[in-house]
Amino acid sequence: MKISEEQKNFLGKYVENLDVFIKKDDVNGILDKIDTLIIVKGMTDDQEWLTPFGLELQKLYDEIYYQNS
């Protein structure tokens, strides 16, 4: 799996057992976790827009997706 140290450090704060996903080369598992974070913590209360945190998560999702496609 292609993931930078910066990405690992950021995700390590929010994704439990991140190292397990990386060892298993489970890109879809990490992307699923990021997607859940976006929905739960990265959207406005009305679920209409992404917050600044949500935008950062979406950028990270896209980066990891394209790095590993």
Backbone as a printed PyTorch tensor [residue, N CA C, xyz], in Angstrom:
tensor([[[  0.8400,  -1.1660,   0.0000],
         [  0.0000,   0.0000,   0.0000],
         [  0.8890,   1.2340,   0.0000]],

        [[  0.5120,   2.1840,  -0.8120],
         [  1.2400,   3.4400,  -0.8700],
         [  0.5540,   4.4460,   0.0540]],

        [[  1.2660,   4.8160,   1.1240],
         [  0.7590,   5.7960,   2.0690],
         [  1.9590,   6.5170,   2.6730]],

        [[  1.9000,   7.8340,   2.7050],
         [  3.0370,   8.6110,   3.1920],
         [  3.0400,   8.6480,   4.7220]],

        [[  4.1710,   9.0160,   5.2690],
         [  4.2860,   9.1520,   6.7250],
         [  3.3230,  10.2200,   7.2350]],

        [[  3.2090,  11.2980,   6.4920],
         [  2.2940,  12.3760,   6.8820],
         [  0.8530,  11.8620,   6.9370]],

        [[  0.4680,  11.0880,   5.9350],
         [ -0.8790,  10.5180,   5.9070],
         [ -1.0800,   9.5490,   7.0720]],

        [[ -0.0670,   8.7330,   7.3450],
         [ -0.1470,   7.7810,   8.4730],
         [ -0.3070,   8.5220,   9.7890]],

        [[  0.4770,   9.5730,   9.9770],
         [  0.4090,  10.3380,  11.2250],
         [ -0.9640,  10.9600,  11.4190]],

        [[ -1.5240,  11.5090,  10.3600],
         [ -2.8500,  12.1120,  10.4500],
         [ -3.9090,  11.0570,  10.7520]],

        [[ -3.9080,   9.9810,   9.9750],
         [ -4.9190,   8.9350,  10.1420],
         [ -4.7840,   8.1980,  11.4660]],

        [[ -3.5510,   8.0790,  11.9570],
         [ -3.3280,   7.3790,  13.2190],
         [ -4.1010,   7.9740,  14.3780]],

        [[ -4.4360,   9.2560,  14.2770],
         [ -5.2100,   9.9310,  15.3260],
         [ -6.6790,   9.5250,  15.3040]],

        [[ -7.1530,   9.0580,  14.1540],
         [ -8.5890,   8.8270,  13.9760],
         [ -8.9770,   7.4020,  13.6220]],

        [[ -8.0410,   6.6230,  13.0820],
         [ -8.3580,   5.2600,  12.6540],
         [ -7.6940,   4.2670,  13.6010]],

        [[ -8.5290,   3.5450,  14.3050],
         [ -8.0310,   2.5240,  15.2280],
         [ -7.4170,   1.3800,  14.4210]],

        [[ -6.3110,   0.8510,  14.8880],
         [ -5.6200,  -0.2680,  14.2380],
         [ -5.1850,   0.0410,  12.8050]],

        [[ -4.7680,   1.2550,  12.5640],
         [ -4.3180,   1.6540,  11.2310],
         [ -3.2050,   0.7440,  10.7260]],

        [[ -2.2900,   0.3830,  11.6230],
         [ -1.1630,  -0.4650,  11.2100],
         [ -1.6200,  -1.8190,  10.6820]],

        [[ -2.7330,  -2.3350,  11.1890],
         [ -3.2720,  -3.6150,  10.7110],
         [ -3.7350,  -3.4750,   9.2560]],

        [[ -4.4270,  -2.3830,   8.9540],
         [ -4.8770,  -2.1460,   7.5750],
         [ -3.6770,  -2.0460,   6.6380]],

        [[ -2.6360,  -1.3540,   7.0950],
         [ -1.4510,  -1.1690,   6.2580],
         [ -0.7410,  -2.4990,   6.0370]],

        [[ -0.5800,  -3.2880,   7.0980],
         [  0.0890,  -4.5850,   6.9670],
         [ -0.6730,  -5.5300,   6.0390]],

        [[ -2.0050,  -5.4610,   6.0920],
         [ -2.8340,  -6.3230,   5.2430],
         [ -2.9920,  -5.7620,   3.8280]],

        [[ -2.4340,  -4.5680,   3.6010],
         [ -2.5600,  -3.9000,   2.3110],
         [ -4.0370,  -3.6950,   1.9640]],

        [[ -4.8120,  -3.3220,   2.9770],
         [ -6.2650,  -3.1790,   2.8480],
         [ -6.6340,  -1.7200,   2.5530]],

        [[ -6.4290,  -1.3200,   1.3070],
         [ -6.7350,   0.0480,   0.8990],
         [ -8.2220,   0.3340,   1.0700]],

        [[ -9.0600,  -0.6010,   0.6380],
         [-10.5120,  -0.3920,   0.7490],
         [-10.9520,  -0.2440,   2.1990]],

        [[-10.3160,  -0.9630,   3.1020],
         [-10.6460,  -0.8400,   4.5210],
         [-10.3440,   0.5460,   5.0590]],

        [[ -9.1830,   1.0860,   4.6830],
         [ -8.8230,   2.4390,   5.1190],
         [ -9.7550,   3.4680,   4.4840]],

        [[-10.0380,   3.2990,   3.2000],
         [-10.9450,   4.2360,   2.5330],
         [-12.3270,   4.2010,   3.1640]],

        [[-12.7820,   3.0300,   3.5680],
         [-14.0740,   2.9020,   4.2410],
         [-14.0660,   3.6470,   5.5760]],

        [[-12.9730,   3.5160,   6.3170],
         [-12.8540,   4.2270,   7.6020],
         [-12.8570,   5.7370,   7.4000]],

        [[-12.1320,   6.2000,   6.3720],
         [-12.1010,   7.6380,   6.0920],
         [-13.4970,   8.1150,   5.6910]],

        [[-14.1900,   7.3410,   4.8760],
         [-15.5420,   7.6950,   4.4540],
         [-16.4710,   7.8280,   5.6600]],

        [[-16.3520,   6.9040,   6.5850],
         [-17.1680,   6.9720,   7.8070],
         [-16.8360,   8.2180,   8.6140]],

        [[-15.5500,   8.5400,   8.7220],
         [-15.1410,   9.7560,   9.4280],
         [-15.7250,  11.0010,   8.7710]],

        [[-15.7240,  11.0190,   7.4500],
         [-16.2910,  12.1660,   6.7330],
         [-17.7620,  12.3320,   7.0990]],

        [[-18.4950,  11.2480,   7.0870],
         [-19.9290,  11.3030,   7.3730],
         [-20.1930,  11.6770,   8.8310]],

        [[-19.4440,  11.0930,   9.7560],
         [-19.7010,  11.2860,  11.1860],
         [-19.1350,  12.6020,  11.7170]],

        [[-17.9040,  12.9380,  11.3110],
         [-17.2370,  14.0970,  11.9090],
         [-16.9240,  15.2180,  10.9310]],

        [[-17.1530,  15.0030,   9.6540],
         [-16.7000,  15.9730,   8.6680],
         [-17.7850,  16.7040,   7.9140]],

        [[-19.0090,  16.6360,   8.4160],
         [-20.1000,  17.3050,   7.7100],
         [-20.8170,  18.2640,   8.6500]],

        [[-21.4790,  19.2410,   8.0600],
         [-22.2700,  20.1710,   8.8520],
         [-23.4350,  19.4100,   9.4960]],

        [[-24.0690,  20.0340,  10.4540],
         [-25.1590,  19.3750,  11.1850],
         [-26.2960,  18.9270,  10.2730]],

        [[-26.5360,  19.6630,   9.2080],
         [-27.6180,  19.2800,   8.2950],
         [-27.1620,  18.2820,   7.2280]],

        [[-25.9030,  17.8190,   7.3390],
         [-25.3240,  16.8400,   6.4120],
         [-25.3040,  17.3430,   4.9650]],

        [[-25.3070,  18.6690,   4.7980],
         [-25.3510,  19.2550,   3.4680],
         [-23.9620,  19.5700,   2.9190]],

        [[-23.0520,  19.9920,   3.7760],
         [-21.7340,  20.4490,   3.3380],
         [-20.6250,  19.8210,   4.1600]],

        [[-19.4420,  19.7900,   3.5810],
         [-18.2690,  19.3440,   4.3260],
         [-17.7260,  20.5040,   5.1500]],

        [[-17.2970,  20.1930,   6.3530],
         [-16.6180,  21.1760,   7.1890],
         [-15.1540,  21.2460,   6.7390]],

        [[-14.3670,  22.1940,   7.2710],
         [-12.9430,  22.1950,   6.9290],
         [-12.2680,  20.8580,   7.2410]],

        [[-12.6400,  20.2290,   8.3450],
         [-12.1000,  18.9160,   8.6760],
         [-12.5470,  17.8780,   7.6470]],

        [[-13.7990,  17.9550,   7.2360],
         [-14.3170,  17.0470,   6.2220],
         [-13.6150,  17.2090,   4.8870]],

        [[-13.3080,  18.4440,   4.5370],
         [-12.5680,  18.6970,   3.2930],
         [-11.1700,  18.0900,   3.3560]],

        [[-10.5400,  18.1940,   4.5240],
         [ -9.2160,  17.6000,   4.6980],
         [ -9.2940,  16.0810,   4.5780]],

        [[-10.3230,  15.4920,   5.1760],
         [-10.5080,  14.0450,   5.0700],
         [-10.7810,  13.6220,   3.6340]],

        [[-11.5970,  14.3920,   2.9220],
         [-11.9130,  14.0590,   1.5360],
         [-10.6630,  14.1250,   0.6660]],

        [[ -9.8250,  15.1170,   0.9090],
         [ -8.5640,  15.2430,   0.1710],
         [ -7.6760,  14.0240,   0.4350]],

        [[ -7.6110,  13.6190,   1.6990],
         [ -6.8160,  12.4560,   2.0720],
         [ -7.3690,  11.1900,   1.4220]],

        [[ -8.6750,  11.0340,   1.4250],
         [ -9.3310,   9.8920,   0.7730],
         [ -8.9150,   9.8320,  -0.6950]],

        [[ -9.0330,  10.9710,  -1.3760],
         [ -8.6940,  11.0180,  -2.8010],
         [ -7.2220,  10.6950,  -3.0360]],

        [[ -6.3440,  11.2540,  -2.2060],
         [ -4.9110,  10.9980,  -2.3560],
         [ -4.6010,   9.5140,  -2.2260]],

        [[ -5.1240,   8.8760,  -1.1910],
         [ -4.8400,   7.4500,  -0.9580],
         [ -5.4510,   6.6060,  -2.0800]],

        [[ -6.6350,   6.9720,  -2.5160],
         [ -7.2610,   6.2410,  -3.6100],
         [ -6.3860,   6.2920,  -4.8600]],

        [[ -5.9730,   7.4830,  -5.2590],
         [ -5.1800,   7.6160,  -6.4930],
         [ -3.7710,   7.0660,  -6.3620]],

        [[ -3.1850,   7.1550,  -5.1750],
         [ -1.8510,   6.5880,  -4.9660],
         [ -1.8570,   5.0780,  -5.1460]],

        [[ -2.9850,   4.4530,  -4.8850],
         [ -3.0610,   2.9970,  -4.8830],
         [ -3.9000,   2.4230,  -6.0270]],

        [[ -4.2200,   3.2480,  -7.0170],
         [ -5.0100,   2.7180,  -8.1310],
         [ -4.1430,   2.3470,  -9.3050]]])
